[in-house]
Amino acid sequence: MSKISRRTSLSIAALTFGGAAIALTAAPANAATSAPAAAAHIANGSDAVFVQTDNTSGNQVAAYQRAADGTLTLAHTYDTGGLGGILTGSAVDHTASQGALTYDAAHHLLYAVNAGSNTVSVFAVHGAGLTLVQVVSSGGAFPVSVAVHGDVVYVLNAEDGASVQGYQVSYGRLELRKDWNRPLGLDATGTPQFTHTPGQVGFTGDGRQLVVTTKAASNDVLVYRLGFDGAPAHTPTVNAFPGTVPFAFVATGRHEIALVQAGAGAVVSYRVAADGTLTQQSSYATGQAATCWIARDGDLLFASNAGSATETGIRLGRGGALTGLGNTATDGGTVDAAAAGHNLYVQTGAKGIVDEYSVAPDGSLTAIGSVTVAGGAGGEGIAVG
């Protein structure tokens, strides 16, 4: 697979995921920092890529126009009306999560977390143009991830023991449902903080179950059954995976997900039963350091490895079978990624660079350029619209 020509010189910091020491490519903390990102498969025809800065002095979303060859050109930068935030101990991934910026294709809306303000911003999307229409409470402390299915939206809050908060989409705005708040009851004192906070909230493919990863806070994957109106069950099904640090996932079918286990350095496919229990289908060890994020492009999966500054390609086969396709170099501090058509966009947190790749049918990546997001060092949150 191709190697990007321009590499960033970085210091190496030691990080422990669930007791396993790994090398993490680190950059100095910056006042303009970040929020972890959204990685989801979007159909061909997308013409914009959005990147969140998570800047602590004023969070912003940079909107890029996507050319026919997949390269990006900055269209405009938009204030979210909130502040970014930094989890203690984080270097290149200040919200240590996936889904901090999420595109709602059905309603043409973009949701951005403001971790430092405990709010969520809602933008109306017009191509690469955005209009801020609402800033709403996250229903908790330090929001890090947003998920949408139909008219139902959930936000994951990472601090004060963590919680999920539900909303309904109504006339282009979010209506907070106080009765759809579920405290997770995680240990709020675990250290380092960025590994001991939850990683992502998301839906199964059929939209009937809500999935939450807890990382090293409890090494669990929580599954909430949802009512027909989107209300969550009062208690989740708890799937315990000791020492594996379940971080991020993507839906791969109506009842299937592909989950990244950062502590194990592996991508694992699971079938989600009606009662919320997970049954393993296949597993693939990346052999890379700090494998945490995952993006889907049809039957291709791409796992981001922050410590190795690489993307790992994986083919998704029948019954959740996973086949490795090799690794491709990125700029330093590889975090979230998003796929659009035959392109993959990889957010790297060391210097706030987004690397651009073309995706071949065999899953190989070819570097076609990069852009630097102003104030985006340490930032997370990338989505195609």
XYZ file of C-alpha atoms in Angstrom:
385
model
C 0.000 0.000 0.000
C 1.215 3.531 -0.656
C 3.106 5.564 1.900
C 2.359 9.219 2.358
C 5.440 11.260 1.562
C 5.255 13.858 4.306
C 5.695 12.518 7.846
C 5.546 14.474 11.073
C 8.327 14.250 13.654
C 6.770 13.443 17.011
C 7.763 12.496 20.502
C 6.778 9.078 21.787
C 4.766 8.850 24.969
C 3.901 5.691 26.875
C 0.219 4.909 27.251
C -1.440 1.998 29.015
C -4.675 0.559 27.643
C -6.260 -1.908 30.057
C -2.878 -2.805 31.520
C -1.123 -3.338 28.181
C 1.625 -0.776 27.487
C 1.677 0.636 23.976
C 3.526 3.434 22.216
C 1.456 6.494 21.388
C 2.629 9.108 18.924
C 2.208 12.331 20.870
C 2.218 16.068 20.277
C 2.350 18.885 22.816
C -1.003 20.036 24.147
C -2.282 23.017 22.197
C -4.780 25.709 23.190
C -6.626 24.902 19.977
C -7.594 21.314 20.632
C -9.948 18.656 19.530
C -12.929 16.324 19.755
C -12.918 12.666 18.508
C -14.617 11.861 15.540
C -17.371 10.378 13.484
C -16.532 7.539 11.128
C -19.367 6.270 9.046
C -19.925 5.020 5.520
C -21.700 7.544 3.277
C -22.990 6.711 -0.189
C -21.381 7.991 -3.385
C -22.268 11.540 -4.330
C -21.134 13.255 -1.118
C -19.508 16.579 -1.976
C -18.388 17.955 1.379
C -16.164 16.918 4.277
C -16.573 18.508 7.711
C -13.858 18.560 10.384
C -14.210 19.700 13.996
C -11.406 21.540 15.817
C -12.537 21.117 19.445
C -10.703 24.372 20.136
C -10.964 25.265 23.832
C -11.167 28.983 23.036
C -13.994 28.466 20.544
C -14.983 25.231 18.829
C -15.288 25.364 15.033
C -16.241 23.192 12.083
C -14.153 23.526 8.927
C -16.138 22.746 5.759
C -14.286 21.412 2.721
C -15.528 21.035 -0.834
C -14.662 17.629 -2.290
C -13.492 17.685 -5.915
C -14.161 14.926 -8.424
C -10.683 13.515 -7.792
C -11.312 13.452 -4.030
C -9.063 16.337 -3.050
C -10.351 18.916 -0.580
C -10.592 22.706 -0.731
C -11.563 24.790 2.286
C -14.949 26.437 1.736
C -15.504 28.127 5.105
C -15.008 27.736 8.848
C -18.003 27.991 11.172
C -18.218 28.735 14.898
C -20.247 26.174 16.838
C -21.208 28.615 19.582
C -19.474 26.436 22.170
C -16.063 25.419 23.502
C -13.927 22.376 22.933
C -12.571 20.311 25.809
C -9.571 18.197 26.742
C -9.637 14.953 28.688
C -6.712 14.666 31.088
C -3.864 12.614 29.645
C -4.898 12.931 26.020
C -2.276 13.933 23.438
C -3.710 13.648 19.934
C -7.323 12.743 20.778
C -8.727 15.217 23.275
C -12.206 13.681 23.496
C -10.924 10.114 23.053
C -14.097 9.087 21.251
C -15.715 8.410 17.901
C -18.731 10.307 16.594
C -17.976 13.799 17.922
C -19.194 15.188 14.592
C -22.120 13.386 12.949
C -23.983 14.010 9.700
C -27.740 13.347 9.606
C -28.413 12.622 5.927
C -32.181 12.254 6.354
C -32.598 15.765 7.778
C -29.521 17.426 6.209
C -28.218 18.342 9.666
C -24.771 18.218 11.240
C -24.333 17.620 14.984
C -21.188 18.817 16.776
C -20.337 18.249 20.431
C -19.005 21.153 22.495
C -17.203 19.174 25.175
C -16.116 22.252 27.127
C -19.618 23.761 27.182
C -21.765 20.650 27.781
C -23.755 21.451 24.649
C -24.429 20.154 21.138
C -24.575 22.405 18.079
C -27.001 21.717 15.233
C -26.161 22.995 11.740
C -28.351 22.957 8.649
C -26.268 21.612 5.755
C -26.377 23.075 2.233
C -23.649 21.334 0.239
C -20.448 22.573 1.885
C -22.340 25.436 3.541
C -23.555 25.374 7.141
C -26.086 27.442 9.080
C -26.085 27.230 12.881
C -29.702 26.682 13.937
C -29.440 25.515 17.547
C -27.161 24.996 20.530
C -28.778 22.590 23.007
C -27.798 21.096 26.370
C -26.081 17.710 26.156
C -27.958 16.525 29.235
C -24.712 15.796 31.048
C -21.028 16.707 31.312
C -18.425 16.650 28.528
C -20.293 15.305 25.453
C -18.060 13.248 23.160
C -20.218 11.309 20.681
C -23.505 11.703 18.753
C -25.551 9.083 16.895
C -28.688 9.383 14.770
C -31.214 6.937 13.339
C -34.405 8.222 11.766
C -35.847 10.918 14.033
C -33.930 9.763 17.114
C -30.596 11.194 18.281
C -28.462 10.183 21.258
C -25.515 12.002 22.821
C -22.876 10.344 25.002
C -21.548 12.397 27.944
C -18.162 11.288 29.281
C -17.744 12.900 32.703
C -19.437 12.676 36.122
C -19.928 8.933 35.737
C -21.108 9.352 32.122
C -24.610 9.260 30.647
C -26.569 9.018 27.421
C -29.179 11.631 26.546
C -31.885 11.166 23.906
C -33.576 13.656 21.566
C -36.161 13.694 18.810
C -35.579 15.599 15.577
C -38.415 18.043 14.969
C -38.488 20.656 12.197
C -34.725 20.757 11.858
C -34.025 21.032 15.585
C -33.381 18.705 18.508
C -36.068 18.291 21.147
C -34.430 17.098 24.380
C -36.274 14.220 26.043
C -35.467 14.365 29.750
C -37.023 10.926 30.230
C -34.488 9.504 27.757
C -31.472 10.153 29.982
C -29.629 7.095 31.316
C -26.687 7.470 33.755
C -23.964 4.907 33.070
C -22.605 4.898 36.622
C -18.947 4.619 35.577
C -16.083 5.356 37.967
C -15.364 9.061 37.478
C -11.953 8.831 39.187
C -10.223 6.363 36.851
C -6.868 7.497 35.482
C -5.675 8.431 32.976
C -9.013 10.096 32.316
C -8.943 9.781 28.526
C -8.752 5.985 28.656
C -11.348 5.719 31.458
C -14.238 7.533 29.809
C -16.775 6.027 27.368
C -15.844 5.985 23.691
C -18.938 5.976 21.494
C -22.709 5.808 21.280
C -24.341 4.346 18.173
C -27.221 2.323 16.776
C -27.408 -1.167 15.395
C -28.227 -1.174 11.700
C -31.948 -1.714 12.273
C -32.101 1.178 14.746
C -33.701 -0.973 17.457
C -30.743 -1.053 19.854
C -28.374 1.565 21.227
C -24.753 0.554 21.778
C -22.264 2.260 24.124
C -18.558 1.453 24.595
C -16.934 2.216 27.952
C -13.211 1.768 27.172
C -11.110 1.023 30.278
C -13.740 2.546 32.600
C -15.379 -0.895 32.798
C -14.312 -2.740 29.593
C -17.976 -3.249 28.692
C -20.220 -2.858 25.687
C -23.669 -1.754 26.851
C -26.721 -2.440 24.701
C -30.047 -0.677 25.349
C -33.222 -1.991 23.768
C -35.193 0.908 22.259
C -38.955 1.287 22.216
C -40.849 2.091 19.039
C -40.630 5.786 19.909
C -36.869 5.562 20.530
C -36.988 5.486 24.347
C -34.214 3.356 25.900
C -34.704 0.509 28.321
C -34.015 1.537 31.917
C -31.071 -0.857 32.174
C -28.747 -2.148 29.465
C -27.461 -5.591 28.657
C -23.838 -5.581 29.825
C -21.289 -7.395 27.663
C -18.025 -7.643 29.626
C -14.700 -7.867 27.781
C -12.065 -7.600 30.532
C -8.851 -5.852 29.540
C -9.844 -5.275 25.915
C -10.764 -1.542 26.127
C -13.766 -1.514 23.715
C -13.425 1.858 21.997
C -15.298 2.407 18.699
C -17.535 0.489 16.303
C -19.518 0.628 13.073
C -22.743 -1.128 12.158
C -22.080 -3.727 9.473
C -25.626 -5.070 9.111
C -29.041 -4.932 10.769
C -27.779 -6.879 13.769
C -23.997 -6.825 13.349
C -21.187 -4.507 14.385
C -17.415 -4.350 13.962
C -15.818 -3.286 17.246
C -12.313 -1.980 17.911
C -10.723 -3.341 21.074
C -7.894 -0.911 21.790
C -6.374 -2.960 24.588
C -6.217 -6.034 22.369
C -5.203 -4.132 19.225
C -7.932 -5.914 17.293
C -11.075 -5.434 15.242
C -13.779 -7.954 16.188
C -17.087 -8.599 14.428
C -20.152 -9.443 16.519
C -23.769 -10.350 16.039
C -26.095 -8.472 18.394
C -28.949 -10.638 19.672
C -32.427 -9.315 20.429
C -31.604 -9.394 24.143
C -28.461 -7.317 23.584
C -25.857 -10.036 24.011
C -22.903 -10.036 21.617
C -21.677 -13.197 19.878
C -18.260 -13.051 18.255
C -18.035 -13.865 14.565
C -14.430 -13.069 13.640
C -11.364 -11.196 14.891
C -8.368 -9.550 13.256
C -5.303 -8.301 15.153
C -3.851 -5.215 13.475
C -0.355 -5.575 14.953
C -0.349 -1.782 15.307
C -0.189 0.549 18.334
C -3.271 2.291 19.760
C -5.869 0.880 17.359
C -8.955 2.855 18.401
C -11.170 4.172 15.555
C -12.930 2.515 12.643
C -14.612 3.626 9.415
C -16.653 1.620 6.928
C -16.748 1.882 3.136
C -19.050 -0.868 1.868
C -17.313 -4.186 2.553
C -14.091 -2.405 3.519
C -13.201 -1.393 7.068
C -10.405 0.995 8.002
C -8.983 1.017 11.535
C -6.964 4.007 12.750
C -3.799 3.369 14.770
C -2.751 6.479 16.701
C 0.503 5.038 18.027
C 1.723 3.700 14.689
C 0.430 6.543 12.473
C -1.225 4.047 10.133
C -4.572 2.935 8.725
C -5.264 -0.800 8.643
C -7.464 -2.070 5.816
C -9.790 -4.997 6.472
C -12.190 -6.847 4.159
C -15.585 -7.695 5.666
C -16.901 -10.991 4.373
C -19.877 -13.273 4.896
C -20.793 -14.044 8.462
C -18.626 -11.154 9.656
C -15.375 -12.734 8.435
C -12.463 -10.281 8.672
C -9.423 -10.395 6.363
C -6.494 -7.996 6.772
C -5.384 -5.964 3.748
C -2.276 -4.284 5.139
C -1.305 -0.924 6.604
C -0.889 2.532 5.078
C 1.134 5.357 6.625
C -0.564 8.592 7.687
C 0.565 11.808 9.324
C 1.171 11.622 13.065
C -1.527 10.890 15.617
C -4.028 8.982 13.464
C -7.521 9.325 14.889
C -10.913 9.303 13.174
C -11.680 8.719 9.518
C -14.628 9.010 7.136
C -15.314 7.424 3.750
C -16.971 9.086 0.782
C -17.345 7.269 -2.510
C -13.905 6.004 -3.489
C -12.066 8.195 -1.007
C -11.007 7.959 2.625
C -10.283 11.012 4.767
C -8.154 10.439 7.851
C -7.989 12.959 10.676
C -4.592 13.096 12.372
C -4.375 14.875 15.699
C -0.688 15.723 16.045
C -0.864 18.793 13.795
C -4.517 18.820 12.768
C -3.870 17.383 9.304
C -6.509 15.534 7.263
C -4.914 13.034 4.897
C -6.739 12.279 1.633
C -6.668 8.860 -0.044
C -8.245 7.169 -3.019
C -9.578 3.674 -2.309
C -8.994 0.953 -4.901
C -11.395 -2.001 -5.314
C -8.866 -4.232 -3.556
C -8.925 -1.904 -0.555
C -5.491 -0.398 -1.089
C -5.048 3.289 -0.325
C -3.201 5.849 -2.448
C -2.320 9.224 -0.922
C -3.676 12.100 -3.042
C -2.994 15.064 -0.751
C -3.682 16.581 2.642
C -5.090 19.715 4.274
C -4.239 21.329 7.598
C -7.187 22.408 9.740
C -6.473 25.722 11.457
C -6.610 25.256 15.225
C -7.278 21.543 14.740
C -4.306 19.970 16.511
C -5.612 17.316 18.898
C -9.013 17.625 17.287
C -11.439 14.823 16.622
C -14.636 14.746 14.618
C -14.865 14.193 10.875
C -17.921 13.518 8.709
C -18.916 13.574 5.040
C -22.134 15.221 3.995
